[in-house]
mmCIF file of N, CA and C in Angstrom:
data_model
loop_
_atom_site.group_PDB
_atom_site.id
_atom_site.type_symbol
_atom_site.label_atom_id
_atom_site.label_comp_id
_atom_site.label_asym_id
_atom_site.label_seq_id
_atom_site.Cartn_x
_atom_site.Cartn_y
_atom_site.Cartn_z
ATOM 1 N N UNK A 1 -8.291 -1.419 -33.945
ATOM 2 C CA UNK A 1 -6.985 -0.884 -33.246
ATOM 3 C C UNK A 1 -6.580 -0.804 -31.583
ATOM 4 N N UNK A 2 -7.694 0.289 -31.573
ATOM 5 C CA UNK A 2 -7.431 1.320 -30.070
ATOM 6 C C UNK A 2 -8.145 0.434 -29.483
ATOM 7 N N UNK A 3 -9.215 -0.614 -29.396
ATOM 8 C CA UNK A 3 -9.660 -1.545 -28.462
ATOM 9 C C UNK A 3 -8.998 -2.596 -27.999
ATOM 10 N N UNK A 4 -8.487 -2.843 -29.423
ATOM 11 C CA UNK A 4 -7.578 -4.295 -29.145
ATOM 12 C C UNK A 4 -6.550 -3.663 -28.083
ATOM 13 N N UNK A 5 -5.725 -2.406 -28.250
ATOM 14 C CA UNK A 5 -4.939 -2.075 -27.331
ATOM 15 C C UNK A 5 -5.267 -2.177 -25.804
ATOM 16 N N UNK A 6 -6.493 -1.679 -25.909
ATOM 17 C CA UNK A 6 -6.653 -1.009 -24.424
ATOM 18 C C UNK A 6 -7.267 -2.328 -23.950
ATOM 19 N N UNK A 7 -7.765 -3.512 -24.741
ATOM 20 C CA UNK A 7 -8.077 -5.072 -24.113
ATOM 21 C C UNK A 7 -6.666 -5.588 -23.563
ATOM 22 N N UNK A 8 -5.833 -5.132 -24.170
ATOM 23 C CA UNK A 8 -4.279 -6.001 -23.684
ATOM 24 C C UNK A 8 -3.877 -5.005 -22.382
ATOM 25 N N UNK A 9 -3.996 -3.739 -22.699
ATOM 26 C CA UNK A 9 -3.585 -2.983 -21.423
ATOM 27 C C UNK A 9 -4.358 -3.585 -20.130
ATOM 28 N N UNK A 10 -5.794 -3.657 -19.930
ATOM 29 C CA UNK A 10 -6.731 -3.893 -18.972
ATOM 30 C C UNK A 10 -6.110 -5.372 -18.404
ATOM 31 N N UNK A 11 -5.847 -5.909 -19.489
ATOM 32 C CA UNK A 11 -5.787 -7.600 -18.853
ATOM 33 C C UNK A 11 -4.501 -7.628 -18.053
ATOM 34 N N UNK A 12 -3.593 -7.091 -18.508
ATOM 35 C CA UNK A 12 -2.147 -6.815 -18.187
ATOM 36 C C UNK A 12 -2.022 -6.115 -16.948
ATOM 37 N N UNK A 13 -2.723 -5.088 -16.436
ATOM 38 C CA UNK A 13 -3.411 -4.342 -15.373
ATOM 39 C C UNK A 13 -3.669 -5.452 -14.409
ATOM 40 N N UNK A 14 -4.975 -5.740 -14.684
ATOM 41 C CA UNK A 14 -5.691 -6.655 -13.834
ATOM 42 C C UNK A 14 -4.330 -8.069 -13.364
ATOM 43 N N UNK A 15 -4.130 -8.495 -14.366
ATOM 44 C CA UNK A 15 -2.579 -9.347 -13.683
ATOM 45 C C UNK A 15 -1.771 -9.112 -12.963
ATOM 46 N N UNK A 16 -1.166 -7.627 -12.982
ATOM 47 C CA UNK A 16 -0.197 -6.867 -12.447
ATOM 48 C C UNK A 16 -0.431 -6.296 -11.036
ATOM 49 N N UNK A 17 -1.732 -6.307 -10.818
ATOM 50 C CA UNK A 17 -2.455 -5.819 -9.529
ATOM 51 C C UNK A 17 -3.310 -6.657 -8.738
ATOM 52 N N UNK A 18 -3.095 -8.030 -9.789
ATOM 53 C CA UNK A 18 -4.199 -8.999 -9.030
ATOM 54 C C UNK A 18 -5.250 -8.372 -8.916
ATOM 55 N N UNK A 19 -6.317 -8.265 -9.659
ATOM 56 C CA UNK A 19 -7.692 -7.573 -9.484
ATOM 57 C C UNK A 19 -8.649 -8.239 -10.336
ATOM 58 N N UNK A 20 -9.630 -8.527 -10.156
ATOM 59 C CA UNK A 20 -10.585 -9.163 -10.828
ATOM 60 C C UNK A 20 -11.771 -7.961 -11.611
ATOM 61 N N UNK A 21 -11.213 -6.816 -10.809
ATOM 62 C CA UNK A 21 -12.032 -5.648 -11.900
ATOM 63 C C UNK A 21 -11.104 -4.597 -11.408
ATOM 64 N N UNK A 22 -10.606 -3.424 -12.653
ATOM 65 C CA UNK A 22 -10.390 -2.575 -12.844
ATOM 66 C C UNK A 22 -11.206 -0.999 -13.040
ATOM 67 N N UNK A 23 -10.656 0.258 -12.288
ATOM 68 C CA UNK A 23 -11.242 1.398 -12.351
ATOM 69 C C UNK A 23 -10.892 2.180 -13.534
ATOM 70 N N UNK A 24 -11.665 2.489 -14.597
ATOM 71 C CA UNK A 24 -11.094 3.344 -15.490
ATOM 72 C C UNK A 24 -11.780 4.512 -15.519
ATOM 73 N N UNK A 25 -10.681 5.955 -15.587
ATOM 74 C CA UNK A 25 -11.374 7.058 -15.910
ATOM 75 C C UNK A 25 -10.833 7.548 -17.265
ATOM 76 N N UNK A 26 -11.732 8.212 -18.125
ATOM 77 C CA UNK A 26 -11.678 8.600 -19.200
ATOM 78 C C UNK A 26 -12.005 10.088 -19.360
ATOM 79 N N UNK A 27 -10.640 10.754 -19.290
ATOM 80 C CA UNK A 27 -10.576 12.438 -19.356
ATOM 81 C C UNK A 27 -9.920 13.023 -20.690
ATOM 82 N N UNK A 28 -10.709 13.366 -21.589
ATOM 83 C CA UNK A 28 -12.015 13.676 -21.930
ATOM 84 C C UNK A 28 -12.809 13.161 -22.449
ATOM 85 N N UNK A 29 -13.788 12.127 -21.821
ATOM 86 C CA UNK A 29 -14.629 11.243 -22.518
ATOM 87 C C UNK A 29 -15.376 11.734 -24.057
ATOM 88 N N UNK A 30 -15.566 13.039 -24.146
ATOM 89 C CA UNK A 30 -16.182 13.742 -25.331
ATOM 90 C C UNK A 30 -17.500 12.912 -25.713
ATOM 91 N N UNK A 31 -17.621 12.683 -26.773
ATOM 92 C CA UNK A 31 -18.833 12.127 -26.982
ATOM 93 C C UNK A 31 -19.108 10.080 -27.490
ATOM 94 N N UNK A 32 -18.188 9.703 -26.649
ATOM 95 C CA UNK A 32 -17.851 8.475 -26.383
ATOM 96 C C UNK A 32 -18.147 7.605 -27.824
ATOM 97 N N UNK A 33 -17.149 7.925 -28.704
ATOM 98 C CA UNK A 33 -17.161 7.426 -30.169
ATOM 99 C C UNK A 33 -16.910 6.086 -30.345
ATOM 100 N N UNK A 34 -15.912 5.871 -29.950
ATOM 101 C CA UNK A 34 -15.519 4.137 -29.628
ATOM 102 C C UNK A 34 -15.465 3.568 -28.399
ATOM 103 N N UNK A 35 -15.258 3.912 -27.412
ATOM 104 C CA UNK A 35 -15.713 3.390 -26.175
ATOM 105 C C UNK A 35 -16.807 2.336 -25.875
ATOM 106 N N UNK A 36 -17.913 2.860 -25.948
ATOM 107 C CA UNK A 36 -18.930 1.794 -26.041
ATOM 108 C C UNK A 36 -18.490 0.334 -26.354
ATOM 109 N N UNK A 37 -17.809 0.454 -27.370
ATOM 110 C CA UNK A 37 -17.504 -0.946 -28.312
ATOM 111 C C UNK A 37 -16.828 -1.694 -26.905
ATOM 112 N N UNK A 38 -16.023 -0.904 -27.024
ATOM 113 C CA UNK A 38 -15.205 -1.601 -25.912
ATOM 114 C C UNK A 38 -15.400 -2.152 -24.452
ATOM 115 N N UNK A 39 -16.158 -0.786 -24.046
ATOM 116 C CA UNK A 39 -17.143 -1.107 -22.152
ATOM 117 C C UNK A 39 -17.887 -2.292 -22.771
ATOM 118 N N UNK A 40 -18.617 -2.354 -23.600
ATOM 119 C CA UNK A 40 -19.827 -3.693 -23.778
ATOM 120 C C UNK A 40 -18.947 -5.133 -23.801
ATOM 121 N N UNK A 41 -17.857 -5.035 -24.008
ATOM 122 C CA UNK A 41 -17.221 -6.470 -24.217
ATOM 123 C C UNK A 41 -16.462 -6.932 -22.929
ATOM 124 N N UNK A 42 -16.745 -5.811 -21.590
ATOM 125 C CA UNK A 42 -15.729 -5.930 -20.631
ATOM 126 C C UNK A 42 -16.768 -5.726 -19.578
ATOM 127 N N UNK A 43 -16.909 -6.716 -18.817
ATOM 128 C CA UNK A 43 -17.744 -6.556 -17.077
ATOM 129 C C UNK A 43 -16.861 -6.568 -16.196
ATOM 130 N N UNK A 44 -15.498 -6.435 -16.564
ATOM 131 C CA UNK A 44 -14.537 -6.420 -15.432
ATOM 132 C C UNK A 44 -13.864 -4.774 -15.451
ATOM 133 N N UNK A 45 -14.552 -3.975 -16.006
ATOM 134 C CA UNK A 45 -14.423 -2.451 -15.934
ATOM 135 C C UNK A 45 -15.091 -1.622 -15.368
ATOM 136 N N UNK A 46 -15.054 -0.662 -14.717
ATOM 137 C CA UNK A 46 -15.675 -0.068 -13.898
ATOM 138 C C UNK A 46 -15.664 1.427 -14.583
ATOM 139 N N UNK A 47 -16.502 1.996 -15.252
ATOM 140 C CA UNK A 47 -16.045 2.996 -16.114
ATOM 141 C C UNK A 47 -16.779 4.899 -15.425
ATOM 142 N N UNK A 48 -15.557 5.582 -15.626
ATOM 143 C CA UNK A 48 -16.062 6.655 -15.225
ATOM 144 C C UNK A 48 -15.759 7.765 -16.385
ATOM 145 N N UNK A 49 -16.384 8.619 -17.192
ATOM 146 C CA UNK A 49 -16.131 9.472 -18.335
ATOM 147 C C UNK A 49 -16.298 10.835 -17.836
ATOM 148 N N UNK A 50 -15.210 11.813 -17.688
ATOM 149 C CA UNK A 50 -15.352 12.833 -17.329
ATOM 150 C C UNK A 50 -14.975 13.975 -18.839
ATOM 151 N N UNK A 51 -15.643 14.783 -18.382
ATOM 152 C CA UNK A 51 -15.809 15.957 -19.429
ATOM 153 C C UNK A 51 -16.188 17.295 -19.110
ATOM 154 N N UNK A 52 -15.266 18.090 -19.943
ATOM 155 C CA UNK A 52 -15.257 20.081 -19.130
ATOM 156 C C UNK A 52 -16.598 20.306 -19.782
ATOM 157 N N UNK A 53 -17.237 19.821 -20.994
ATOM 158 C CA UNK A 53 -18.290 20.184 -21.644
ATOM 159 C C UNK A 53 -19.614 19.457 -21.269
ATOM 160 N N UNK A 54 -20.680 19.784 -20.095
ATOM 161 C CA UNK A 54 -21.558 19.459 -19.565
ATOM 162 C C UNK A 54 -22.650 18.830 -20.837
ATOM 163 N N UNK A 55 -22.527 19.520 -22.012
ATOM 164 C CA UNK A 55 -23.414 19.194 -22.781
ATOM 165 C C UNK A 55 -22.991 17.463 -23.261
ATOM 166 N N UNK A 56 -21.966 16.971 -23.239
ATOM 167 C CA UNK A 56 -21.515 15.552 -23.440
ATOM 168 C C UNK A 56 -21.979 15.007 -22.531
ATOM 169 N N UNK A 57 -21.602 15.620 -20.971
ATOM 170 C CA UNK A 57 -22.123 14.469 -19.957
ATOM 171 C C UNK A 57 -23.418 14.189 -20.277
ATOM 172 N N UNK A 58 -24.317 15.149 -20.359
ATOM 173 C CA UNK A 58 -25.706 14.931 -20.585
ATOM 174 C C UNK A 58 -26.417 14.352 -21.322
ATOM 175 N N UNK A 59 -25.457 14.453 -22.630
ATOM 176 C CA UNK A 59 -25.766 13.579 -24.033
ATOM 177 C C UNK A 59 -25.127 12.208 -23.538
ATOM 178 N N UNK A 60 -24.093 11.588 -22.688
ATOM 179 C CA UNK A 60 -23.734 10.748 -22.595
ATOM 180 C C UNK A 60 -24.736 9.837 -21.360
ATOM 181 N N UNK A 61 -25.092 10.652 -20.544
ATOM 182 C CA UNK A 61 -25.994 9.971 -19.563
ATOM 183 C C UNK A 61 -27.170 9.301 -19.815
ATOM 184 N N UNK A 62 -27.718 10.021 -21.073
ATOM 185 C CA UNK A 62 -29.110 9.786 -21.870
ATOM 186 C C UNK A 62 -29.095 8.802 -22.422
ATOM 187 N N UNK A 63 -27.837 9.324 -23.365
ATOM 188 C CA UNK A 63 -27.540 7.820 -24.273
ATOM 189 C C UNK A 63 -27.251 6.602 -24.119
ATOM 190 N N UNK A 64 -26.485 6.669 -22.410
ATOM 191 C CA UNK A 64 -25.836 5.180 -22.224
ATOM 192 C C UNK A 64 -26.776 5.218 -20.412
ATOM 193 N N UNK A 65 -27.881 5.359 -20.574
ATOM 194 C CA UNK A 65 -28.664 5.527 -19.222
ATOM 195 C C UNK A 65 -28.850 4.038 -18.591
ATOM 196 N N UNK A 66 -28.804 2.819 -19.895
ATOM 197 C CA UNK A 66 -28.892 1.524 -19.300
ATOM 198 C C UNK A 66 -27.348 0.774 -19.029
ATOM 199 N N UNK A 67 -26.846 1.440 -18.895
ATOM 200 C CA UNK A 67 -25.450 0.916 -18.731
ATOM 201 C C UNK A 67 -24.896 1.569 -17.506
ATOM 202 N N UNK A 68 -24.106 0.715 -16.687
ATOM 203 C CA UNK A 68 -23.449 1.046 -15.429
ATOM 204 C C UNK A 68 -21.948 2.030 -15.469
ATOM 205 N N UNK A 69 -22.144 2.891 -16.399
ATOM 206 C CA UNK A 69 -20.732 3.902 -16.632
ATOM 207 C C UNK A 69 -21.355 5.095 -15.629
ATOM 208 N N UNK A 70 -20.426 5.655 -15.381
ATOM 209 C CA UNK A 70 -20.711 7.104 -15.015
ATOM 210 C C UNK A 70 -19.964 7.983 -15.847
ATOM 211 N N UNK A 71 -21.105 9.333 -15.552
ATOM 212 C CA UNK A 71 -20.530 10.513 -16.076
ATOM 213 C C UNK A 71 -20.198 11.864 -15.814
ATOM 214 N N UNK A 72 -19.075 12.715 -15.448
ATOM 215 C CA UNK A 72 -19.412 13.828 -14.663
ATOM 216 C C UNK A 72 -18.564 14.670 -15.622
ATOM 217 N N UNK A 73 -18.602 16.110 -14.863
ATOM 218 C CA UNK A 73 -18.155 17.432 -15.608
ATOM 219 C C UNK A 73 -16.951 17.497 -14.810
ATOM 220 N N UNK A 74 -15.770 17.839 -15.328
ATOM 221 C CA UNK A 74 -14.777 18.062 -14.630
ATOM 222 C C UNK A 74 -14.810 19.696 -14.518
ATOM 223 N N UNK A 75 -14.545 20.062 -13.110
ATOM 224 C CA UNK A 75 -14.369 21.612 -12.812
ATOM 225 C C UNK A 75 -12.544 21.705 -12.418
ATOM 226 N N UNK A 76 -12.396 22.340 -13.348
ATOM 227 C CA UNK A 76 -10.650 22.564 -12.919
ATOM 228 C C UNK A 76 -10.061 22.593 -11.515
ATOM 229 N N UNK A 77 -10.681 23.103 -10.992
ATOM 230 C CA UNK A 77 -9.982 23.444 -9.631
ATOM 231 C C UNK A 77 -10.128 22.122 -8.457
ATOM 232 N N UNK A 78 -10.877 21.042 -9.060
ATOM 233 C CA UNK A 78 -11.590 19.759 -8.494
ATOM 234 C C UNK A 78 -9.995 18.642 -9.180
ATOM 235 N N UNK A 79 -9.967 19.098 -9.890
ATOM 236 C CA UNK A 79 -9.107 17.799 -10.514
ATOM 237 C C UNK A 79 -7.791 17.251 -9.917
ATOM 238 N N UNK A 80 -7.020 18.039 -9.403
ATOM 239 C CA UNK A 80 -5.828 16.943 -8.511
ATOM 240 C C UNK A 80 -6.269 16.055 -7.509
ATOM 241 N N UNK A 81 -6.917 17.064 -6.580
ATOM 242 C CA UNK A 81 -7.489 16.146 -5.478
ATOM 243 C C UNK A 81 -8.922 14.680 -5.567
ATOM 244 N N UNK A 82 -9.345 15.357 -6.768
ATOM 245 C CA UNK A 82 -10.219 14.266 -6.831
ATOM 246 C C UNK A 82 -9.944 12.936 -7.645
ATOM 247 N N UNK A 83 -8.652 13.066 -8.626
ATOM 248 C CA UNK A 83 -8.106 12.215 -9.073
ATOM 249 C C UNK A 83 -7.176 11.495 -8.354
ATOM 250 N N UNK A 84 -6.854 11.482 -7.221
ATOM 251 C CA UNK A 84 -6.137 10.899 -6.149
ATOM 252 C C UNK A 84 -7.267 10.334 -5.528
ATOM 253 N N UNK A 85 -8.249 10.464 -4.784
ATOM 254 C CA UNK A 85 -9.115 10.332 -4.009
ATOM 255 C C UNK A 85 -10.057 8.986 -4.863
ATOM 256 N N UNK A 86 -10.004 9.207 -6.345
ATOM 257 C CA UNK A 86 -10.955 8.341 -6.974
ATOM 258 C C UNK A 86 -10.204 7.033 -7.731
ATOM 259 N N UNK A 87 -9.151 7.681 -8.155
ATOM 260 C CA UNK A 87 -8.275 6.591 -9.244
ATOM 261 C C UNK A 87 -6.930 6.482 -9.062
ATOM 262 N N UNK A 88 -6.030 5.244 -9.237
ATOM 263 C CA UNK A 88 -4.712 5.320 -8.912
ATOM 264 C C UNK A 88 -4.331 5.379 -10.451
ATOM 265 N N UNK A 89 -5.111 4.878 -11.252
ATOM 266 C CA UNK A 89 -4.171 4.992 -12.396
ATOM 267 C C UNK A 89 -5.178 5.775 -13.523
ATOM 268 N N UNK A 90 -4.729 6.477 -14.393
ATOM 269 C CA UNK A 90 -5.093 7.109 -15.227
ATOM 270 C C UNK A 90 -4.419 7.233 -16.704
ATOM 271 N N UNK A 91 -5.359 6.642 -17.518
ATOM 272 C CA UNK A 91 -4.693 6.488 -18.888
ATOM 273 C C UNK A 91 -5.207 7.835 -19.882
ATOM 274 N N UNK A 92 -4.487 8.053 -20.592
ATOM 275 C CA UNK A 92 -4.693 9.151 -21.398
ATOM 276 C C UNK A 92 -4.876 9.152 -22.856
ATOM 277 N N UNK A 93 -5.820 9.007 -23.711
ATOM 278 C CA UNK A 93 -5.856 8.263 -25.000
ATOM 279 C C UNK A 93 -5.561 9.644 -25.814
ATOM 280 N N UNK A 94 -4.994 9.623 -27.414
ATOM 281 C CA UNK A 94 -5.488 10.518 -27.714
ATOM 282 C C UNK A 94 -5.754 9.994 -29.285
ATOM 283 N N UNK A 95 -6.909 10.433 -29.992
ATOM 284 C CA UNK A 95 -6.653 9.759 -31.680
ATOM 285 C C UNK A 95 -6.698 11.063 -32.201
ATOM 286 N N UNK A 96 -5.584 11.089 -33.084
ATOM 287 C CA UNK A 96 -5.835 12.520 -34.259
ATOM 288 C C UNK A 96 -5.594 11.702 -35.761
#
């Protein structure tokens, strides 16, 4: 369900913004439980995953080293400025 919804949002945003590709920032990306399935089907998404846990970031970098996905550690003091510089749209999903 989450992947279907994210596909729909991606398609709608691309149409509204008249873009062939769209940047996604996933904060916090965690262990990337379901996101790889979505990303594997989308060559039009430029993905960056952020997390406060350096262990998650290192694990994701190793696990997905063959993918064009970026992973970075959030540092609290950098969040506001960095978000404005890197991404225009931020989506926050929480699955509970």
